[in-house]
Amino acid sequence: MFSYTGYKAQEVDVTGQSVVDVTLQPDAEILDEVVVIGYGTVRKSDLTGSVASIGGDELIALVVGNPTSALQGKLSGVQVENNGGEPDGAANVFMRGISSLTNSFPLYVIDGTFADNMNFVNPKDIDRIEVLKDASAAIYGSRAANGVVIISTKRGEEGSAPRVNFDLCTGVETPARLLEFLDGLEFVAYRQQRDVNDGIPSVIKDEGVSTDFQNLSLNSGPVQDYGLSISGGGDNSKYYISGNFFQQDGILLKTGFDRANFRANTEFTLGKFKVQQSLIV
């Protein structure tokens, strides 16, 4: 198997051959891919800056309350750290390490609008995510010192019939591994034996109380994710309307996260003018 970055992999049978000649073909699909940058779109083959991208198809199968967590391990040079274990906990994003003295987090641009984070975005609504790491983000000035995350949400297609999608994901979160502790009787026996080994009289007695605080603090938390979207378009218009409900009960008592949102993206062509609208509630 012969492979190289930017070229299609090729499998060659070398049985009985002492010399193997292989010519790899360029992977034109990668170079022709269009990515979003600060001042428009450009093909990867014409791009000189460092841009990482991820398609919305890679996020559909994930059941996460915070779409930032879905970026973990998917983009080179991008480090995602969950800030705590709570279901609604924020995720920190670092590009090539901590690069600023005052702020280490990137700038988020969602459909052309600046945001401090992307926690409120439904992952099913994301069409594409572009991460600008260097000069490609210069159009945003000093706010882009730590990079820029550009989120493009889905829109309909002109001249397409209405399409209805319904997503349903459910599951249960449980602790991966529980610690094994001594119960009351075992702990009393251990302390008494330790005192005997130390040659001192033991004052530890069995009070008849055995409490498993780990069992009282943790439980199995259900996760529910429901989504409905309608998209389509006419000759001079296209639309995408979606609703989503996400509920996650944490494995730690008294923790959880609920999110319900509604999104409407429309676009109309009026002569030489194009009017776009993005609404999220």
PDB file of C-alpha atoms in Angstrom:
ATOM      1  CA  MET A   1       0.000   0.000   0.000  1.00  0.00           C
ATOM      2  CA  PHE A   2       1.501   3.318  -1.116  1.00  0.00           C
ATOM      3  CA  SER A   3       0.087   6.583   0.187  1.00  0.00           C
ATOM      4  CA  TYR A   4       1.111  10.219   0.558  1.00  0.00           C
ATOM      5  CA  THR A   5      -0.585  13.386   1.725  1.00  0.00           C
ATOM      6  CA  GLY A   6      -2.607  14.924  -1.102  1.00  0.00           C
ATOM      7  CA  TYR A   7      -2.508  11.800  -3.276  1.00  0.00           C
ATOM      8  CA  LYS A   8      -4.797   8.810  -3.668  1.00  0.00           C
ATOM      9  CA  ALA A   9      -3.604   5.637  -1.949  1.00  0.00           C
ATOM     10  CA  GLN A  10      -2.642   2.802  -4.302  1.00  0.00           C
ATOM     11  CA  GLU A  11      -2.425  -0.916  -3.583  1.00  0.00           C
ATOM     12  CA  VAL A  12       0.098  -2.882  -5.676  1.00  0.00           C
ATOM     13  CA  ASP A  13       0.751  -6.623  -5.793  1.00  0.00           C
ATOM     14  CA  VAL A  14       4.552  -7.077  -5.505  1.00  0.00           C
ATOM     15  CA  THR A  15       4.585 -10.864  -5.702  1.00  0.00           C
ATOM     16  CA  GLY A  16       7.566 -12.044  -7.775  1.00  0.00           C
ATOM     17  CA  GLN A  17       8.775  -8.503  -8.529  1.00  0.00           C
ATOM     18  CA  SER A  18      12.198  -7.161  -7.596  1.00  0.00           C
ATOM     19  CA  VAL A  19      11.503  -3.643  -8.904  1.00  0.00           C
ATOM     20  CA  VAL A  20       8.186  -1.905  -8.301  1.00  0.00           C
ATOM     21  CA  ASP A  21       7.339   1.347 -10.109  1.00  0.00           C
ATOM     22  CA  VAL A  22       4.388   3.280  -8.691  1.00  0.00           C
ATOM     23  CA  THR A  23       2.908   6.604  -9.808  1.00  0.00           C
ATOM     24  CA  LEU A  24       0.462   8.184  -7.372  1.00  0.00           C
ATOM     25  CA  GLN A  25      -2.419  10.277  -8.697  1.00  0.00           C
ATOM     26  CA  PRO A  26      -3.316  13.610  -7.037  1.00  0.00           C
ATOM     27  CA  ASP A  27      -6.464  13.581  -4.942  1.00  0.00           C
ATOM     28  CA  ALA A  28      -8.334  16.350  -6.742  1.00  0.00           C
ATOM     29  CA  GLU A  29     -11.327  16.120  -4.425  1.00  0.00           C
ATOM     30  CA  ILE A  30      -9.239  17.406  -1.508  1.00  0.00           C
ATOM     31  CA  LEU A  31      -7.737  20.274  -3.503  1.00  0.00           C
ATOM     32  CA  ASP A  32     -11.084  21.292  -5.015  1.00  0.00           C
ATOM     33  CA  GLU A  33     -12.817  21.434  -1.632  1.00  0.00           C
ATOM     34  CA  VAL A  34     -14.188  24.893  -0.869  1.00  0.00           C
ATOM     35  CA  VAL A  35     -13.530  26.257   2.608  1.00  0.00           C
ATOM     36  CA  VAL A  36     -14.748  29.407   4.350  1.00  0.00           C
ATOM     37  CA  ILE A  37     -12.222  32.050   5.377  1.00  0.00           C
ATOM     38  CA  GLY A  38     -12.578  35.483   6.917  1.00  0.00           C
ATOM     39  CA  TYR A  39     -13.396  37.344   3.727  1.00  0.00           C
ATOM     40  CA  GLY A  40     -15.263  34.742   1.671  1.00  0.00           C
ATOM     41  CA  THR A  41     -14.638  31.261   0.320  1.00  0.00           C
ATOM     42  CA  VAL A  42     -11.657  29.753  -1.480  1.00  0.00           C
ATOM     43  CA  ARG A  43     -10.538  26.401  -2.824  1.00  0.00           C
ATOM     44  CA  LYS A  44      -7.989  24.502  -0.762  1.00  0.00           C
ATOM     45  CA  SER A  45      -5.641  24.362  -3.739  1.00  0.00           C
ATOM     46  CA  ASP A  46      -5.479  28.194  -3.733  1.00  0.00           C
ATOM     47  CA  LEU A  47      -5.169  28.546   0.033  1.00  0.00           C
ATOM     48  CA  THR A  48      -1.827  29.430   1.622  1.00  0.00           C
ATOM     49  CA  GLY A  49      -2.923  29.787   5.255  1.00  0.00           C
ATOM     50  CA  SER A  50      -3.613  27.073   7.778  1.00  0.00           C
ATOM     51  CA  VAL A  51      -7.285  26.114   7.789  1.00  0.00           C
ATOM     52  CA  ALA A  52      -8.792  22.972   9.308  1.00  0.00           C
ATOM     53  CA  SER A  53     -12.357  21.990   8.514  1.00  0.00           C
ATOM     54  CA  ILE A  54     -14.942  19.456   9.590  1.00  0.00           C
ATOM     55  CA  GLY A  55     -18.250  18.659   7.917  1.00  0.00           C
ATOM     56  CA  GLY A  56     -21.579  18.522   9.666  1.00  0.00           C
ATOM     57  CA  ASP A  57     -21.958  14.849   8.715  1.00  0.00           C
ATOM     58  CA  GLU A  58     -19.280  13.994  11.262  1.00  0.00           C
ATOM     59  CA  LEU A  59     -21.304  15.641  14.034  1.00  0.00           C
ATOM     60  CA  ILE A  60     -24.692  14.051  13.336  1.00  0.00           C
ATOM     61  CA  ALA A  61     -23.877  10.724  14.979  1.00  0.00           C
ATOM     62  CA  LEU A  62     -22.638  12.350  18.191  1.00  0.00           C
ATOM     63  CA  VAL A  63     -24.962  12.874  21.142  1.00  0.00           C
ATOM     64  CA  VAL A  64     -23.446  15.841  22.979  1.00  0.00           C
ATOM     65  CA  GLY A  65     -24.981  18.810  24.733  1.00  0.00           C
ATOM     66  CA  ASN A  66     -22.062  21.081  23.906  1.00  0.00           C
ATOM     67  CA  PRO A  67     -21.078  21.016  20.198  1.00  0.00           C
ATOM     68  CA  THR A  68     -17.581  22.184  21.148  1.00  0.00           C
ATOM     69  CA  SER A  69     -16.946  18.777  22.709  1.00  0.00           C
ATOM     70  CA  ALA A  70     -17.618  17.173  19.328  1.00  0.00           C
ATOM     71  CA  LEU A  71     -14.403  18.734  17.987  1.00  0.00           C
ATOM     72  CA  GLN A  72     -12.186  16.662  20.270  1.00  0.00           C
ATOM     73  CA  GLY A  73      -9.650  14.676  18.284  1.00  0.00           C
ATOM     74  CA  LYS A  74     -11.030  15.729  14.899  1.00  0.00           C
ATOM     75  CA  LEU A  75      -8.874  18.747  13.982  1.00  0.00           C
ATOM     76  CA  SER A  76      -5.093  18.842  13.963  1.00  0.00           C
ATOM     77  CA  GLY A  77      -3.540  21.630  15.993  1.00  0.00           C
ATOM     78  CA  VAL A  78      -6.781  22.168  17.934  1.00  0.00           C
ATOM     79  CA  GLN A  79      -6.925  21.117  21.582  1.00  0.00           C
ATOM     80  CA  VAL A  80     -10.327  20.789  23.264  1.00  0.00           C
ATOM     81  CA  GLU A  81     -10.559  20.413  27.043  1.00  0.00           C
ATOM     82  CA  ASN A  82     -13.785  19.807  28.933  1.00  0.00           C
ATOM     83  CA  ASN A  83     -14.029  22.240  31.829  1.00  0.00           C
ATOM     84  CA  GLY A  84     -15.304  19.888  34.522  1.00  0.00           C
ATOM     85  CA  GLY A  85     -17.582  16.897  34.195  1.00  0.00           C
ATOM     86  CA  GLU A  86     -20.982  18.561  34.409  1.00  0.00           C
ATOM     87  CA  PRO A  87     -23.316  17.996  31.435  1.00  0.00           C
ATOM     88  CA  ASP A  88     -23.548  21.748  30.798  1.00  0.00           C
ATOM     89  CA  GLY A  89     -19.872  22.416  31.462  1.00  0.00           C
ATOM     90  CA  ALA A  90     -18.074  24.637  28.956  1.00  0.00           C
ATOM     91  CA  ALA A  91     -15.238  23.344  26.802  1.00  0.00           C
ATOM     92  CA  ASN A  92     -12.000  25.249  26.336  1.00  0.00           C
ATOM     93  CA  VAL A  93     -10.485  25.405  22.852  1.00  0.00           C
ATOM     94  CA  PHE A  94      -6.786  26.093  22.320  1.00  0.00           C
ATOM     95  CA  MET A  95      -5.101  26.423  18.929  1.00  0.00           C
ATOM     96  CA  ARG A  96      -1.442  25.509  18.999  1.00  0.00           C
ATOM     97  CA  GLY A  97      -1.302  26.028  22.727  1.00  0.00           C
ATOM     98  CA  ILE A  98      -1.830  29.178  24.771  1.00  0.00           C
ATOM     99  CA  SER A  99      -0.853  32.075  22.514  1.00  0.00           C
ATOM    100  CA  SER A 100      -2.065  35.225  24.322  1.00  0.00           C
ATOM    101  CA  LEU A 101      -1.460  36.770  27.736  1.00  0.00           C
ATOM    102  CA  THR A 102      -4.971  38.135  28.248  1.00  0.00           C
ATOM    103  CA  ASN A 103      -7.165  35.503  26.599  1.00  0.00           C
ATOM    104  CA  SER A 104      -6.413  32.036  25.277  1.00  0.00           C
ATOM    105  CA  PHE A 105      -9.730  31.293  23.585  1.00  0.00           C
ATOM    106  CA  PRO A 106     -10.579  31.717  19.903  1.00  0.00           C
ATOM    107  CA  LEU A 107     -13.160  34.008  18.352  1.00  0.00           C
ATOM    108  CA  TYR A 108     -16.380  32.305  17.265  1.00  0.00           C
ATOM    109  CA  VAL A 109     -18.205  33.486  14.140  1.00  0.00           C
ATOM    110  CA  ILE A 110     -21.620  31.861  13.652  1.00  0.00           C
ATOM    111  CA  ASP A 111     -23.242  32.719  10.314  1.00  0.00           C
ATOM    112  CA  GLY A 112     -21.284  35.971  10.256  1.00  0.00           C
ATOM    113  CA  THR A 113     -22.127  36.976  13.836  1.00  0.00           C
ATOM    114  CA  PHE A 114     -19.527  37.125  16.621  1.00  0.00           C
ATOM    115  CA  ALA A 115     -20.100  34.948  19.691  1.00  0.00           C
ATOM    116  CA  ASP A 116     -18.191  34.046  22.845  1.00  0.00           C
ATOM    117  CA  ASN A 117     -18.913  30.330  22.439  1.00  0.00           C
ATOM    118  CA  MET A 118     -20.969  27.860  20.427  1.00  0.00           C
ATOM    119  CA  ASN A 119     -22.707  26.099  23.324  1.00  0.00           C
ATOM    120  CA  PHE A 120     -26.170  27.259  22.235  1.00  0.00           C
ATOM    121  CA  VAL A 121     -25.888  25.806  18.711  1.00  0.00           C
ATOM    122  CA  ASN A 122     -27.607  22.528  17.920  1.00  0.00           C
ATOM    123  CA  PRO A 123     -24.920  20.202  16.469  1.00  0.00           C
ATOM    124  CA  LYS A 124     -27.493  18.865  13.959  1.00  0.00           C
ATOM    125  CA  ASP A 125     -27.838  22.386  12.486  1.00  0.00           C
ATOM    126  CA  ILE A 126     -24.119  22.747  11.713  1.00  0.00           C
ATOM    127  CA  ASP A 127     -23.213  22.418   8.057  1.00  0.00           C
ATOM    128  CA  ARG A 128     -19.485  23.067   8.371  1.00  0.00           C
ATOM    129  CA  ILE A 129     -16.855  24.254  10.829  1.00  0.00           C
ATOM    130  CA  GLU A 130     -13.688  26.006   9.687  1.00  0.00           C
ATOM    131  CA  VAL A 131     -10.796  26.748  12.031  1.00  0.00           C
ATOM    132  CA  LEU A 132      -8.474  29.589  10.996  1.00  0.00           C
ATOM    133  CA  LYS A 133      -5.120  29.379  12.754  1.00  0.00           C
ATOM    134  CA  ASP A 134      -2.881  32.099  11.309  1.00  0.00           C
ATOM    135  CA  ALA A 135      -2.902  34.775   8.582  1.00  0.00           C
ATOM    136  CA  SER A 136      -6.244  33.558   7.244  1.00  0.00           C
ATOM    137  CA  ALA A 137      -7.839  35.103  10.359  1.00  0.00           C
ATOM    138  CA  ALA A 138      -6.145  38.517   9.993  1.00  0.00           C
ATOM    139  CA  ILE A 139      -9.351  40.078   8.682  1.00  0.00           C
ATOM    140  CA  TYR A 140     -10.759  39.891  12.233  1.00  0.00           C
ATOM    141  CA  GLY A 141      -7.909  41.905  13.738  1.00  0.00           C
ATOM    142  CA  SER A 142      -6.673  41.504  17.301  1.00  0.00           C
ATOM    143  CA  ARG A 143      -9.742  39.505  18.342  1.00  0.00           C
ATOM    144  CA  ALA A 144      -8.417  36.655  16.217  1.00  0.00           C
ATOM    145  CA  ALA A 145      -5.076  36.459  18.063  1.00  0.00           C
ATOM    146  CA  ASN A 146      -5.977  32.971  19.289  1.00  0.00           C
ATOM    147  CA  GLY A 147      -7.590  31.818  16.057  1.00  0.00           C
ATOM    148  CA  VAL A 148     -11.117  31.855  14.694  1.00  0.00           C
ATOM    149  CA  VAL A 149     -13.799  29.166  14.626  1.00  0.00           C
ATOM    150  CA  ILE A 150     -16.296  29.791  11.812  1.00  0.00           C
ATOM    151  CA  ILE A 151     -19.588  27.897  12.036  1.00  0.00           C
ATOM    152  CA  SER A 152     -21.874  27.738   9.012  1.00  0.00           C
ATOM    153  CA  THR A 153     -25.357  26.390   9.689  1.00  0.00           C
ATOM    154  CA  LYS A 154     -27.466  24.483   7.195  1.00  0.00           C
ATOM    155  CA  ARG A 155     -29.627  26.116   4.561  1.00  0.00           C
ATOM    156  CA  GLY A 156     -32.035  24.783   1.983  1.00  0.00           C
ATOM    157  CA  GLU A 157     -31.400  24.292  -1.740  1.00  0.00           C
ATOM    158  CA  GLU A 158     -33.038  26.261  -4.517  1.00  0.00           C
ATOM    159  CA  GLY A 159     -35.561  24.352  -6.578  1.00  0.00           C
ATOM    160  CA  SER A 160     -35.700  21.393  -4.192  1.00  0.00           C
ATOM    161  CA  ALA A 161     -38.815  19.768  -2.789  1.00  0.00           C
ATOM    162  CA  PRO A 162     -39.432  20.051   0.957  1.00  0.00           C
ATOM    163  CA  ARG A 163     -37.380  17.548   2.944  1.00  0.00           C
ATOM    164  CA  VAL A 164     -38.337  16.545   6.470  1.00  0.00           C
ATOM    165  CA  ASN A 165     -35.800  14.964   8.824  1.00  0.00           C
ATOM    166  CA  PHE A 166     -36.518  13.622  12.289  1.00  0.00           C
ATOM    167  CA  ASP A 167     -33.658  12.639  14.595  1.00  0.00           C
ATOM    168  CA  LEU A 168     -34.080  10.575  17.722  1.00  0.00           C
ATOM    169  CA  CYS A 169     -31.189   9.583  19.975  1.00  0.00           C
ATOM    170  CA  THR A 170     -31.474   8.213  23.469  1.00  0.00           C
ATOM    171  CA  GLY A 171     -29.224   6.407  25.883  1.00  0.00           C
ATOM    172  CA  VAL A 172     -28.031   6.092  29.444  1.00  0.00           C
ATOM    173  CA  GLU A 173     -24.827   7.341  31.050  1.00  0.00           C
ATOM    174  CA  THR A 174     -23.353   5.281  33.857  1.00  0.00           C
ATOM    175  CA  PRO A 175     -20.076   5.516  35.785  1.00  0.00           C
ATOM    176  CA  ALA A 176     -17.384   3.627  33.892  1.00  0.00           C
ATOM    177  CA  ARG A 177     -15.717   2.282  37.007  1.00  0.00           C
ATOM    178  CA  LEU A 178     -16.634   2.486  40.662  1.00  0.00           C
ATOM    179  CA  LEU A 179     -14.095   2.442  43.457  1.00  0.00           C
ATOM    180  CA  GLU A 180     -14.181  -0.392  45.946  1.00  0.00           C
ATOM    181  CA  PHE A 181     -14.402   0.755  49.581  1.00  0.00           C
ATOM    182  CA  LEU A 182     -14.534  -1.050  52.898  1.00  0.00           C
ATOM    183  CA  ASP A 183     -17.918  -1.303  54.537  1.00  0.00           C
ATOM    184  CA  GLY A 184     -18.423  -0.403  58.186  1.00  0.00           C
ATOM    185  CA  LEU A 185     -17.519  -3.802  59.623  1.00  0.00           C
ATOM    186  CA  GLU A 186     -14.441  -4.177  57.422  1.00  0.00           C
ATOM    187  CA  PHE A 187     -13.206  -0.694  58.319  1.00  0.00           C
ATOM    188  CA  VAL A 188     -13.596  -1.316  62.068  1.00  0.00           C
ATOM    189  CA  ALA A 189     -11.733  -4.637  61.741  1.00  0.00           C
ATOM    190  CA  TYR A 190      -8.941  -2.891  59.817  1.00  0.00           C
ATOM    191  CA  ARG A 191      -8.530  -0.115  62.413  1.00  0.00           C
ATOM    192  CA  GLN A 192      -8.576  -2.577  65.307  1.00  0.00           C
ATOM    193  CA  GLN A 193      -5.938  -4.757  63.662  1.00  0.00           C
ATOM    194  CA  ARG A 194      -3.788  -1.687  62.926  1.00  0.00           C
ATOM    195  CA  ASP A 195      -3.903  -0.707  66.597  1.00  0.00           C
ATOM    196  CA  VAL A 196      -2.907  -4.247  67.585  1.00  0.00           C
ATOM    197  CA  ASN A 197       0.031  -4.104  65.179  1.00  0.00           C
ATOM    198  CA  ASP A 198       1.083  -0.749  66.693  1.00  0.00           C
ATOM    199  CA  GLY A 199       0.882  -2.214  70.214  1.00  0.00           C
ATOM    200  CA  ILE A 200      -1.721   0.243  71.488  1.00  0.00           C
ATOM    201  CA  PRO A 201      -5.167  -0.405  72.923  1.00  0.00           C
ATOM    202  CA  SER A 202      -7.858   0.004  70.295  1.00  0.00           C
ATOM    203  CA  VAL A 203     -10.753   2.350  71.017  1.00  0.00           C
ATOM    204  CA  ILE A 204     -12.492   1.696  67.681  1.00  0.00           C
ATOM    205  CA  LYS A 205     -15.855   0.030  68.081  1.00  0.00           C
ATOM    206  CA  ASP A 206     -18.576  -1.062  65.690  1.00  0.00           C
ATOM    207  CA  GLU A 207     -21.339   1.549  65.841  1.00  0.00           C
ATOM    208  CA  GLY A 208     -23.559  -0.425  63.444  1.00  0.00           C
ATOM    209  CA  VAL A 209     -23.482   2.274  60.732  1.00  0.00           C
ATOM    210  CA  SER A 210     -22.285   1.559  57.170  1.00  0.00           C
ATOM    211  CA  THR A 211     -22.853   4.291  54.563  1.00  0.00           C
ATOM    212  CA  ASP A 212     -21.852   3.997  50.877  1.00  0.00           C
ATOM    213  CA  PHE A 213     -21.544   7.666  49.897  1.00  0.00           C
ATOM    214  CA  GLN A 214     -20.442   6.719  46.390  1.00  0.00           C
ATOM    215  CA  ASN A 215     -23.662   4.808  45.793  1.00  0.00           C
ATOM    216  CA  LEU A 216     -25.707   7.674  47.265  1.00  0.00           C
ATOM    217  CA  SER A 217     -23.989  10.306  45.086  1.00  0.00           C
ATOM    218  CA  LEU A 218     -23.949   8.583  41.687  1.00  0.00           C
ATOM    219  CA  ASN A 219     -26.689   7.211  39.505  1.00  0.00           C
ATOM    220  CA  SER A 220     -27.408   6.330  35.861  1.00  0.00           C
ATOM    221  CA  GLY A 221     -28.381   9.422  33.895  1.00  0.00           C
ATOM    222  CA  PRO A 222     -30.617   9.185  30.789  1.00  0.00           C
ATOM    223  CA  VAL A 223     -29.769  11.200  27.663  1.00  0.00           C
ATOM    224  CA  GLN A 224     -32.448  12.269  25.171  1.00  0.00           C
ATOM    225  CA  ASP A 225     -31.970  14.155  21.903  1.00  0.00           C
ATOM    226  CA  TYR A 226     -34.928  14.921  19.613  1.00  0.00           C
ATOM    227  CA  GLY A 227     -34.742  17.021  16.460  1.00  0.00           C
ATOM    228  CA  LEU A 228     -37.059  17.937  13.575  1.00  0.00           C
ATOM    229  CA  SER A 229     -36.006  19.925  10.508  1.00  0.00           C
ATOM    230  CA  ILE A 230     -37.670  21.025   7.264  1.00  0.00           C
ATOM    231  CA  SER A 231     -35.638  22.330   4.313  1.00  0.00           C
ATOM    232  CA  GLY A 232     -36.229  23.161   0.683  1.00  0.00           C
ATOM    233  CA  GLY A 233     -36.493  26.056  -1.725  1.00  0.00           C
ATOM    234  CA  GLY A 234     -38.060  27.600  -4.809  1.00  0.00           C
ATOM    235  CA  ASP A 235     -36.593  29.315  -7.860  1.00  0.00           C
ATOM    236  CA  ASN A 236     -35.430  32.387  -5.902  1.00  0.00           C
ATOM    237  CA  SER A 237     -35.593  31.221  -2.330  1.00  0.00           C
ATOM    238  CA  LYS A 238     -34.428  28.551   0.076  1.00  0.00           C
ATOM    239  CA  TYR A 239     -35.173  27.806   3.700  1.00  0.00           C
ATOM    240  CA  TYR A 240     -34.142  25.620   6.633  1.00  0.00           C
ATOM    241  CA  ILE A 241     -36.272  25.398   9.775  1.00  0.00           C
ATOM    242  CA  SER A 242     -35.422  23.168  12.732  1.00  0.00           C
ATOM    243  CA  GLY A 243     -36.327  22.515  16.337  1.00  0.00           C
ATOM    244  CA  ASN A 244     -34.369  20.524  18.893  1.00  0.00           C
ATOM    245  CA  PHE A 245     -34.792  19.312  22.459  1.00  0.00           C
ATOM    246  CA  PHE A 246     -31.848  17.909  24.403  1.00  0.00           C
ATOM    247  CA  GLN A 247     -31.943  16.601  27.967  1.00  0.00           C
ATOM    248  CA  GLN A 248     -29.129  15.013  29.914  1.00  0.00           C
ATOM    249  CA  ASP A 249     -29.179  13.974  33.553  1.00  0.00           C
ATOM    250  CA  GLY A 250     -25.697  13.837  35.010  1.00  0.00           C
ATOM    251  CA  ILE A 251     -24.374  10.751  36.750  1.00  0.00           C
ATOM    252  CA  LEU A 252     -23.802  12.968  39.799  1.00  0.00           C
ATOM    253  CA  LEU A 253     -26.973  13.823  41.694  1.00  0.00           C
ATOM    254  CA  LYS A 254     -28.415  17.322  41.240  1.00  0.00           C
ATOM    255  CA  THR A 255     -26.629  17.835  37.895  1.00  0.00           C
ATOM    256  CA  GLY A 256     -28.133  17.969  34.424  1.00  0.00           C
ATOM    257  CA  PHE A 257     -28.578  19.993  31.270  1.00  0.00           C
ATOM    258  CA  ASP A 258     -31.702  20.877  29.265  1.00  0.00           C
ATOM    259  CA  ARG A 259     -31.705  22.758  25.966  1.00  0.00           C
ATOM    260  CA  ALA A 260     -34.560  23.592  23.616  1.00  0.00           C
ATOM    261  CA  ASN A 261     -33.946  25.776  20.574  1.00  0.00           C
ATOM    262  CA  PHE A 262     -35.529  26.802  17.306  1.00  0.00           C
ATOM    263  CA  ARG A 263     -33.665  27.904  14.164  1.00  0.00           C
ATOM    264  CA  ALA A 264     -34.924  29.456  10.920  1.00  0.00           C
ATOM    265  CA  ASN A 265     -32.506  30.194   8.051  1.00  0.00           C
ATOM    266  CA  THR A 266     -33.969  31.761   4.902  1.00  0.00           C
ATOM    267  CA  GLU A 267     -32.531  33.286   1.762  1.00  0.00           C
ATOM    268  CA  PHE A 268     -34.306  35.216  -0.999  1.00  0.00           C
ATOM    269  CA  THR A 269     -33.013  36.549  -4.317  1.00  0.00           C
ATOM    270  CA  LEU A 270     -34.657  39.806  -5.359  1.00  0.00           C
ATOM    271  CA  GLY A 271     -33.257  40.848  -8.707  1.00  0.00           C
ATOM    272  CA  LYS A 272     -29.591  41.654  -8.105  1.00  0.00           C
ATOM    273  CA  PHE A 273     -29.992  41.553  -4.330  1.00  0.00           C
ATOM    274  CA  LYS A 274     -29.710  38.568  -2.025  1.00  0.00           C
ATOM    275  CA  VAL A 275     -31.330  38.729   1.411  1.00  0.00           C
ATOM    276  CA  GLN A 276     -30.289  36.238   4.102  1.00  0.00           C
ATOM    277  CA  GLN A 277     -31.792  35.809   7.545  1.00  0.00           C
ATOM    278  CA  SER A 278     -30.745  33.621  10.474  1.00  0.00           C
ATOM    279  CA  LEU A 279     -32.924  33.378  13.566  1.00  0.00           C
ATOM    280  CA  ILE A 280     -32.277  31.270  16.643  1.00  0.00           C
ATOM    281  CA  VAL A 281     -34.384  31.117  19.780  1.00  0.00           C
TER     282      VAL A 281
END
